[in-house]
Amino acid sequence: MKKLVFATNNAHKLSEVRSILAPHYEIISLAELNCFDDIPETAATLQGNALLKAEYIYKKFGVDCFADDTGLEVEALHGEPGVYSARYAGPANNAQANMQKLLQELGQNENRKACFRTVITLILGGEQFYFEGRINGRIATQPTGTAGFGYDPIFIPDGYLQSFAELGTEEKNKISHRALAVIKLTEYLQKNTEN
């Protein structure tokens, strides 16, 4: 089985991606690589942050790897929180505080349209490749559900009545922004790395 390093310290993301790529690739975490560095995410775009993380690992360890950055973009908030989604309410990366701030900023606004976007940067043999996944939906008026993480309890994908947190991991992994980006990554890897 081929090995790929996923440049993340987020256990939820790691678990999601492993379940999607499971039969094809062994995904190595940063901890398994003995990398406990705080990799900077200082770019102004999702693609920029994904590239920063992947380049950091590739340059330091010389291994094929990929990294992602994900943002929730709310139409009525002019695309916020976007690239700042994880630290919207401050540097603590507190999901509850982030959701509370978002709901407060949105208030009673009737335009609840939003989308989740994930950009993956893959570095394979020194070359960079990008894959994007996007899912449209709306922001609920209050959190519901206990599965998932981040903004999942307040994001209702188009075509559904339940939040990501109510749908559960298996269903979310079929339709989510990250799943769509990972599927594109998988298809690319299967076409271009099979011997």
XYZ file of C-alpha atoms in Angstrom:
195
model
C 0.000 0.000 0.000
C 1.339 3.422 -0.947
C 2.065 5.891 1.836
C 1.291 9.594 1.890
C 1.802 12.128 4.655
C -1.193 14.293 5.513
C 0.170 17.548 6.952
C -2.373 18.070 9.715
C -2.556 17.907 13.485
C -6.366 17.828 13.379
C -7.458 14.350 14.497
C -10.967 14.837 13.034
C -9.620 15.726 9.580
C -7.165 12.822 9.732
C -9.916 10.365 10.584
C -12.175 11.686 7.796
C -9.467 11.507 5.148
C -8.279 8.058 6.254
C -11.802 6.681 5.958
C -12.103 8.044 2.404
C -8.634 6.919 1.206
C -8.496 3.722 3.321
C -8.415 0.988 0.686
C -5.874 2.750 -1.533
C -3.370 4.605 0.653
C -1.858 4.486 4.082
C -2.120 8.017 5.447
C 0.708 9.005 7.763
C -0.008 11.717 10.324
C 2.447 14.405 11.381
C 2.709 12.735 14.807
C 3.676 9.433 13.135
C 6.307 11.403 11.213
C 7.544 12.772 14.562
C 6.673 16.286 13.465
C 5.205 18.345 16.269
C 6.001 21.753 14.762
C 3.400 24.489 14.696
C 3.289 24.980 10.924
C 2.412 28.584 10.048
C -0.865 29.344 8.265
C -0.244 32.969 7.364
C -1.501 33.097 3.771
C -4.540 35.150 2.770
C -6.181 32.278 0.845
C -7.100 28.646 1.480
C -4.821 27.562 -1.382
C -1.967 29.614 0.066
C -2.272 28.009 3.505
C -2.519 24.491 2.071
C 0.646 25.171 0.050
C 2.518 26.569 3.078
C 1.797 23.421 5.098
C 2.630 20.958 2.314
C 5.839 22.794 1.363
C 6.960 22.895 4.988
C 6.710 19.096 5.303
C 8.181 18.397 1.878
C 11.205 20.636 2.502
C 11.824 19.365 6.038
C 11.257 15.623 5.502
C 11.530 15.121 1.734
C 8.360 12.996 1.591
C 5.370 13.107 -0.737
C 2.586 14.802 1.176
C -0.595 16.792 1.017
C -2.230 19.443 3.154
C -5.606 21.091 3.164
C -7.168 24.291 4.296
C -10.879 24.664 4.730
C -13.089 27.674 5.171
C -16.738 28.406 5.767
C -17.845 31.303 3.577
C -21.084 33.077 4.506
C -22.635 35.216 1.781
C -24.202 37.847 4.072
C -20.840 38.266 5.853
C -18.996 38.914 2.562
C -17.301 35.505 2.630
C -16.323 35.538 6.296
C -14.999 33.719 8.227
C -13.266 32.159 5.179
C -9.549 31.606 5.653
C -9.944 32.598 9.330
C -12.637 29.978 10.068
C -10.641 28.013 12.664
C -9.719 31.131 14.642
C -12.736 33.320 13.941
C -13.387 34.012 17.629
C -9.694 34.213 18.542
C -6.442 32.220 18.520
C -7.747 29.446 20.803
C -9.389 27.632 17.848
C -12.542 27.069 19.910
C -15.372 25.617 17.817
C -18.141 26.684 20.237
C -16.870 30.261 20.390
C -16.496 30.362 16.590
C -20.099 29.202 16.093
C -21.424 31.675 18.667
C -19.582 34.559 17.022
C -20.845 33.563 13.560
C -24.469 33.296 14.727
C -24.135 36.645 16.503
C -22.645 38.342 13.415
C -25.396 36.907 11.218
C -28.136 37.824 13.707
C -31.619 37.730 12.181
C -30.337 38.131 8.617
C -32.621 36.181 6.314
C -29.809 35.445 3.859
C -28.283 32.326 5.446
C -26.496 31.117 2.289
C -23.036 29.672 2.901
C -20.556 27.231 1.467
C -17.731 25.125 2.787
C -14.601 25.039 0.610
C -11.571 22.784 0.955
C -8.391 23.213 -1.065
C -5.817 20.410 -1.032
C -2.215 20.903 -2.113
C -0.413 17.702 -3.072
C 3.361 17.661 -3.455
C 4.437 14.596 -5.376
C 8.064 14.272 -6.460
C 8.511 18.006 -5.925
C 5.550 18.989 -8.145
C 2.491 20.801 -6.791
C -1.102 19.908 -7.597
C -4.343 21.457 -6.319
C -7.787 19.967 -5.741
C -10.872 21.816 -4.547
C -14.137 20.647 -3.052
C -17.138 22.849 -2.362
C -20.570 22.264 -0.891
C -23.308 24.858 -0.735
C -25.779 25.148 2.095
C -27.131 27.484 4.714
C -26.471 28.485 8.303
C -28.989 27.262 10.865
C -30.290 29.599 13.575
C -28.887 27.345 16.307
C -26.531 24.338 16.597
C -27.995 20.821 16.301
C -26.398 17.378 16.368
C -23.350 15.928 18.074
C -21.324 14.306 15.279
C -18.651 16.097 13.270
C -16.599 19.081 14.374
C -16.067 22.785 13.777
C -19.110 24.471 12.264
C -20.884 21.168 11.476
C -23.741 21.762 13.975
C -24.832 24.971 12.197
C -24.193 24.065 8.536
C -27.103 22.496 6.628
C -26.039 21.280 3.174
C -28.328 21.945 0.214
C -30.818 19.122 -0.294
C -30.849 18.186 3.408
C -32.880 19.219 6.431
C -30.220 18.183 8.961
C -26.909 19.790 9.866
C -23.617 18.057 9.097
C -23.476 17.196 12.815
C -26.852 15.414 12.575
C -26.046 13.537 9.367
C -23.198 11.585 10.961
C -19.713 10.825 9.700
C -20.585 8.211 7.085
C -23.131 10.384 5.287
C -21.007 13.532 5.641
C -18.004 11.732 4.120
C -20.033 11.048 0.973
C -20.977 14.675 0.302
C -18.697 17.063 2.184
C -16.338 19.666 0.739
C -13.359 17.701 2.089
C -14.695 14.429 0.674
C -15.107 16.024 -2.775
C -11.541 17.387 -2.698
C -10.143 14.059 -1.425
C -12.009 12.150 -4.164
C -10.361 14.399 -6.788
C -6.994 13.782 -5.094
C -7.610 10.011 -5.090
C -8.609 9.960 -8.754
C -5.475 11.892 -9.649
C -3.245 9.573 -7.609
C -4.804 6.450 -9.114
C -4.359 7.735 -12.670
C -0.850 9.061 -12.202
C 0.887 6.846 -9.658
C -0.274 3.340 -10.525
C 2.604 1.194 -11.729
